[in-house]
Structure formats: C-alpha cells, structure tokens
Coordinates of C-alpha atoms in Angstrom, one line a residue:
X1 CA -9.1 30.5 57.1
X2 CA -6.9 27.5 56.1
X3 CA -4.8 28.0 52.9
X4 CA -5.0 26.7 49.2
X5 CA -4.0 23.0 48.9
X6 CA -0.5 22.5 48.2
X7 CA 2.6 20.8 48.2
X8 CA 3.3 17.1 46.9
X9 CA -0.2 15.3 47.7
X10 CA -2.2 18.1 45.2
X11 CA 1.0 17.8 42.4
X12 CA 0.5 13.9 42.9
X13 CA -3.7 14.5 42.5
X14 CA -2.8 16.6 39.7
X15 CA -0.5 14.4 38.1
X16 CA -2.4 10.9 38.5
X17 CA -5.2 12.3 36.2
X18 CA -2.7 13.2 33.8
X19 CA -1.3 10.2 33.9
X20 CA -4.8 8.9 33.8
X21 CA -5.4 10.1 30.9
X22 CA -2.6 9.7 28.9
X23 CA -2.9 5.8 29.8
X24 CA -6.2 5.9 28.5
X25 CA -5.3 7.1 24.9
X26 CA -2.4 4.5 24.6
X27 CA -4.9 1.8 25.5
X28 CA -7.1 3.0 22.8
X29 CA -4.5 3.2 20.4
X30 CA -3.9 0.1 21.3
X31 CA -7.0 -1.5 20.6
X32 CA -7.2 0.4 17.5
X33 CA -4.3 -1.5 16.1
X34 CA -6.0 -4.9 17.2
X35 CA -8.5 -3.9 15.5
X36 CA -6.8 -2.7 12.4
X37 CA -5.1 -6.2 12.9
X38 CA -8.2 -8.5 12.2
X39 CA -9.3 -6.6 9.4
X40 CA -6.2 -6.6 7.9
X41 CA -5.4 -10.5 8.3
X42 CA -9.2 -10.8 6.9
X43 CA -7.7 -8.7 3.9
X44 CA -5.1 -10.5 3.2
X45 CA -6.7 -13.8 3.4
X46 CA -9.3 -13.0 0.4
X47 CA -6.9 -11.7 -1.7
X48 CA -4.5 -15.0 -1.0
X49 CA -7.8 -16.8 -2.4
X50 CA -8.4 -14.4 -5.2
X51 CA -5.1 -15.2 -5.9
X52 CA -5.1 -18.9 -5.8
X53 CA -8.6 -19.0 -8.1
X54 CA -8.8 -19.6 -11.4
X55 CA -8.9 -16.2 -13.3
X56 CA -12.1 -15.0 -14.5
X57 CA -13.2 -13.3 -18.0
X58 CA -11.9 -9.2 -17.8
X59 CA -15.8 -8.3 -19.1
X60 CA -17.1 -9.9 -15.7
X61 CA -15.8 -6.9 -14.1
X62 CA -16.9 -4.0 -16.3
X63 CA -19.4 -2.0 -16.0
X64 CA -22.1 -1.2 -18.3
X65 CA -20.6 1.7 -20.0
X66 CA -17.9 -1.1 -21.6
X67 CA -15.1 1.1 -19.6
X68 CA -15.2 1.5 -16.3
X69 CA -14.0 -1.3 -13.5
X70 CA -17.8 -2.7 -11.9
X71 CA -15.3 -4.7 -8.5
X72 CA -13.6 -7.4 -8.3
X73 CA -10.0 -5.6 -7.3
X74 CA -6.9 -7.7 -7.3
X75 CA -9.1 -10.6 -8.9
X76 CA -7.7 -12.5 -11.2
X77 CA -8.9 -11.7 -14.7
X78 CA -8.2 -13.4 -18.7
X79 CA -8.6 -11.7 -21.8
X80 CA -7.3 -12.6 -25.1
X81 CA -5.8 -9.5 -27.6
X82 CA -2.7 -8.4 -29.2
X83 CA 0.5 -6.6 -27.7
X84 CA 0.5 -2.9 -29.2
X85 CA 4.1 -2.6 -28.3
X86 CA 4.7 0.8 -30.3
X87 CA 2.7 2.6 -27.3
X88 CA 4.3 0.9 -23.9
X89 CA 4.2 3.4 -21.6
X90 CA 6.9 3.5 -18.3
X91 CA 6.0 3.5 -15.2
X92 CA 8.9 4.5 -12.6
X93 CA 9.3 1.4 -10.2
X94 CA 12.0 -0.2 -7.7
X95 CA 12.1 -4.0 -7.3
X96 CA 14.9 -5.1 -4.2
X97 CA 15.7 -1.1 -3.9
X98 CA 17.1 -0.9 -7.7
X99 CA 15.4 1.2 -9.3
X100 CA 13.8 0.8 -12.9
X101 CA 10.6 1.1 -14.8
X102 CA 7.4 -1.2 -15.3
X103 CA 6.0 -1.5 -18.4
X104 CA 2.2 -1.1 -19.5
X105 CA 1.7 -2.3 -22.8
X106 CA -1.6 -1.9 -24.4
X107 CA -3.3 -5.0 -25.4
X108 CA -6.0 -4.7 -28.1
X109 CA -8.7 -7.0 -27.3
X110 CA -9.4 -9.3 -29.8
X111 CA -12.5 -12.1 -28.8
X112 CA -15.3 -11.6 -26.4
X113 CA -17.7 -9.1 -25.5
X114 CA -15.2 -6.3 -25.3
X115 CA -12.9 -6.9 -28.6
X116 CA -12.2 -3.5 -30.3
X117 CA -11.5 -2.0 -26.6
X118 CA -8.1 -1.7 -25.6
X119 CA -6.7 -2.3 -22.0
X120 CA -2.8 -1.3 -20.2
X121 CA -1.3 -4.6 -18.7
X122 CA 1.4 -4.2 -16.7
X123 CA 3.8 -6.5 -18.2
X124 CA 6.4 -6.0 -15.0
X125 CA 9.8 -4.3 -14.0
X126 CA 12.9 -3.6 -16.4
X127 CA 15.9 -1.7 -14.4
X128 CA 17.0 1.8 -15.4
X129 CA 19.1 0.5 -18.4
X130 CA 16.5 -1.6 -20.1
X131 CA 14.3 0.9 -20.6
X132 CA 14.5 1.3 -24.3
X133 CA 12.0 -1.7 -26.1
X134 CA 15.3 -2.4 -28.6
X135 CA 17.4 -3.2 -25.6
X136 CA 14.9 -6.3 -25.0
X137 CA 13.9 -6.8 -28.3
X138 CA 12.9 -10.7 -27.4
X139 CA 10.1 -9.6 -25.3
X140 CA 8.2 -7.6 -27.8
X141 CA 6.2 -11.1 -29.1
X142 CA 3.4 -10.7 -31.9
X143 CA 0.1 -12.6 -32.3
X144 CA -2.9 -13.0 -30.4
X145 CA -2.1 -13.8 -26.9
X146 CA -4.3 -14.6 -23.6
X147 CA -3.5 -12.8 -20.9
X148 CA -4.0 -13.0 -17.1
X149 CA -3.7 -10.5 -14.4
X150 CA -4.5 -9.2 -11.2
X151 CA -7.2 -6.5 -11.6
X152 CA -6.4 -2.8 -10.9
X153 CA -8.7 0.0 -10.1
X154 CA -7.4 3.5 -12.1
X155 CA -4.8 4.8 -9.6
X156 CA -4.6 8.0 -7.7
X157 CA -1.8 10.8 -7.2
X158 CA 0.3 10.6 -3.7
X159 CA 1.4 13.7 -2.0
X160 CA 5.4 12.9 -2.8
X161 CA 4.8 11.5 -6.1
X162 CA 6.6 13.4 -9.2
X163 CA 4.8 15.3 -12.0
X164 CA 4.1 12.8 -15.0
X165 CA 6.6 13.6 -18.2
X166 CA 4.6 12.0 -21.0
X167 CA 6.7 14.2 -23.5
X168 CA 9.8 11.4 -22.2
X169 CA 7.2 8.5 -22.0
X170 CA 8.0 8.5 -17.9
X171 CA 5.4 8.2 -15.6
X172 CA 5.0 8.5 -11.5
X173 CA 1.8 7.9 -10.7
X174 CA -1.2 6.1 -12.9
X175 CA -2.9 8.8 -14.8
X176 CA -5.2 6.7 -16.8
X177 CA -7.1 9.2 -19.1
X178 CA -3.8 10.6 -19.9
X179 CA -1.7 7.8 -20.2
X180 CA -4.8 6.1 -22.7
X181 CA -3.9 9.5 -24.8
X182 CA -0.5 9.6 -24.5
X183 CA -0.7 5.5 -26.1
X184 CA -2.7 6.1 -28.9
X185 CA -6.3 4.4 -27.1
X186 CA -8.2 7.2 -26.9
X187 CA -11.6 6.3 -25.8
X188 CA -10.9 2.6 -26.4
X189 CA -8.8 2.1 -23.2
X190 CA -10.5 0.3 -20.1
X191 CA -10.7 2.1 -16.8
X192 CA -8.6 -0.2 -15.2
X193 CA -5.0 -1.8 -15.5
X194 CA -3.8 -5.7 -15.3
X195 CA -0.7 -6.7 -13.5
X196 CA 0.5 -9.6 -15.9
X197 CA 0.7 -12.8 -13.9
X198 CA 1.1 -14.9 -17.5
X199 CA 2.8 -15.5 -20.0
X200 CA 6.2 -14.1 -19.1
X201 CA 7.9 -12.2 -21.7
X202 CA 10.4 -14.3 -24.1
X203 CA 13.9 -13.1 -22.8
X204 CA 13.4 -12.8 -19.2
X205 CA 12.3 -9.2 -19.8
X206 CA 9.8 -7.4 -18.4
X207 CA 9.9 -9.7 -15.3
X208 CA 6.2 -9.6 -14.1
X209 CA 5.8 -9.2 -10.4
X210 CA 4.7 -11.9 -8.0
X211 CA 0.7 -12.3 -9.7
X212 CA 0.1 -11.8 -6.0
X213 CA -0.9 -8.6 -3.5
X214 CA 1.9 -7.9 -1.0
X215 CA 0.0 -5.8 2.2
X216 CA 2.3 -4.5 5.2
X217 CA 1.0 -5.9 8.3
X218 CA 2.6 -4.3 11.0
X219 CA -0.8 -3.5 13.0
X220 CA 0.7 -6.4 16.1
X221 CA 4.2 -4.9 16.0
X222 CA 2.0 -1.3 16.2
X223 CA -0.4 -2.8 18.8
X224 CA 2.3 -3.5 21.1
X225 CA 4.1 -0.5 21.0
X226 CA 1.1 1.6 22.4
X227 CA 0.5 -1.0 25.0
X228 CA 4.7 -1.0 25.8
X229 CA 4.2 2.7 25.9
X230 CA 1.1 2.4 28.5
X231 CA 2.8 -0.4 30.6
X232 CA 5.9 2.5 30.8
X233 CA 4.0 4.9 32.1
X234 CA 2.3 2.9 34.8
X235 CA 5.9 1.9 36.0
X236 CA 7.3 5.4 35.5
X237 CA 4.0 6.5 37.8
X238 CA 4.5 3.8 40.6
X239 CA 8.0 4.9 41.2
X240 CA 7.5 8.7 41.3
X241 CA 4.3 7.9 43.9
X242 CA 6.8 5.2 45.5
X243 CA 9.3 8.3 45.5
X244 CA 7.0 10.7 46.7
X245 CA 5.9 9.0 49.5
X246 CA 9.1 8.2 50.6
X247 CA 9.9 11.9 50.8
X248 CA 6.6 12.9 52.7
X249 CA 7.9 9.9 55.2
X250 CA 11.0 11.1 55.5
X251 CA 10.0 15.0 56.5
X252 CA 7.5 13.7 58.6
X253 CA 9.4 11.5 61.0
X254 CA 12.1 14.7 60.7
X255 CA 9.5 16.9 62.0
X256 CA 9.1 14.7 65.3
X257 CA 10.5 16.0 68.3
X258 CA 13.5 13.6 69.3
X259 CA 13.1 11.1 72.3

C-alpha cells in the first residue's frame, strides 16, 4: 500500500491555495477601495457645487413640523434673525492642531416663514484663550443680520468623544436637544445647525471656517496598498516555488548513481 502524500510538492499544493486565497481577498479589497473611490470623488463634486451655488432660504429645508431638517446637507442656506449672544454655547474644536473652541450662537429668526424659531449657527473657531465673549467683545454685533451657512444635520456621539459639561458651557459632541436647553431655546431651536460662511465677525473673531466641506480621500492611496500587498505575495510565492524546485532538483540529480 503506497504511503500518505508528503514532502515539498503536498506543502507547495497546500500552500498555493493559501496563497490563493489570500490573493483573492487583497484583490477584493482592492476593488472595494476603487469603488469607495468613485463614490467618494462623486461626493465631493456635489458638495463643491452646493458650495459654489447661491444659498437658498433655511425654511426650504424644514420639514413640516417647522423643526426638523427635510435634506439638503451641506447646502447652502440664508436666514435673516438676531445674534442672541447671552446663550453662545462652545464647542471643543482644533484648527492647524491648536486647540480652541467654536462658537454656536443662537440666531432668533426674525422674517420669513419660520420667524419666532430660533436656530445654532456656528459662527467659527476661537483658540483656548478667547473663549470668554468679553475677551472678543467686537464680535458680539447687534441688529438684524442675514446669515448664510452650510447646512448641518443634528450630530451624533463618537466612541472617543468626551462627556458634554453644560454646567461649564463646554461641549464635545453636538447634543442638539440639550444644547437648545442649555441656550435658553427650548422648543424654538431648529433640528439642525449652520456653519457661518457670512458675515465674518467684526474683530477677526470667531474666524468662520472655509463655508466649504473638507472629505478625506485616501480610497487610491488605500486601493493601492491592497493591490502592493497582493503583487507582494505573488513575488514572495514565485521565489519560494522557484526555491522549492531548485531543492527537489538538487536531491534528485544527488540521488543518481555517479558515471
């Protein structure tokens, strides 16, 4: 009865389908990334137009209930109100890797279909030192003022984010029921934020940020990494079958009888 199969040809049978295998999930992951890729550039390019359009009346994207966002994220939206300065709220933030704090400032809406509701604009970063409203006393303007902004969709809590301190008016993650309270809005706040695009604030401070979404797109550099990876192990595979057979060779022509 001949024996089990062994010895270097059933490790290399065993080891091509591993190899096999593994090469087929970095080629998926691969294409995933493409994928991932295209949508991500498609992405990117509506909200590059959103951003470039002329902004569009806040009430266009509420819904029915006068509160809650209907769509239109990262669209630019206008509404015309007045700066309740007395309940800005901070927001922890870094701009360049200093850290600091934006500032949502409730604006009471004064014209259109939603006057008498109240909604949190992000106004834009102060660092660490400016948080107190004296220290910036310029920027707290009065009047009626029309504002635009990006539209923002309430915001959820990340797994590393830090437990909100409204006792100390500091904030880690957008809790928009609690932060409407915590401002004195009550039921009169939207369910959505606007990242200030314009007017600035008079004294340089808050500086509002770009008025444009900024997306990581690192799906190519990602996409070519799994296919490096697979490329890697075809090479690593053709030498150790190059190596292998180069051994088998070798104890074969030592197993000849000599002339």
């Amino acid at each position: 009865m001949s024996g089990a199969v062994t010895g270097p040809g059933a490790r290399l049978w065993l080891l091509t389908g591993l190899v096999l295998a593994a090469l087929a999930i970095l080629l998926a992951l691969g294409t995933w990334q493409l994928r991932r890729l295209a949508w991500k550039e498609d992405l990117i390019a509506r909200l590059e137009a959103q951003a470039r359009a002329a902004p569009t009346p806040l009430e266009s994207f509420v819904g029915a209930d006068g509160r809650s966002l209907l769509a239109g994220e990262l669209s630019k939206a206008a509404v015309t109100g007045r700066w309740r300065h007395a309940g800005e709220l901070h927001l922890y933030a870094s701009r360049g890797g200093r850290p600091g704090w934006d500032i949502l400032t409730p604006l009471e809406i004064t014209a259109g279909p939603l006057a008498g509701r109240a909604v949190l604009v992000n106004r834009g970063f102060v660092p660490l030192e400016l948080k107190r409203a004296d220290l910036r006393a310029a920027g707290q303007e009065a009047g009626e003022v029309t504002v635009i902004g990006l539209v923002r969709p309430p915001g959820g809590r990340a797994t590393f984010d830090a437990d909100n301190a409204p006792a100390r008016n500091e904030w880690f993650w957008r809790d928009l029921s609690a932060m409407a309270q915590a401002a004195g809005l009550a039921e009169r706040a939207l369910d959505l934020t606007l990242d200030l695009v314009e007017p600035a604030a008079t004294g340089g401070w808050p500086q509002p940020h770009e008025g444009r979404a900024r997306l990581a797109n690192r799906h190519l550099e990602y996409a070519l990494t799994w296919f490096g990876l697979a490329a890697t192990l075809v090479g690593v595979y053709a030498f150790y079958v190059a190596s292998v057979r180069r051994t088998v060779r070798g104890a074969t022509n030592g197993a000849l009888p000599g002339k």
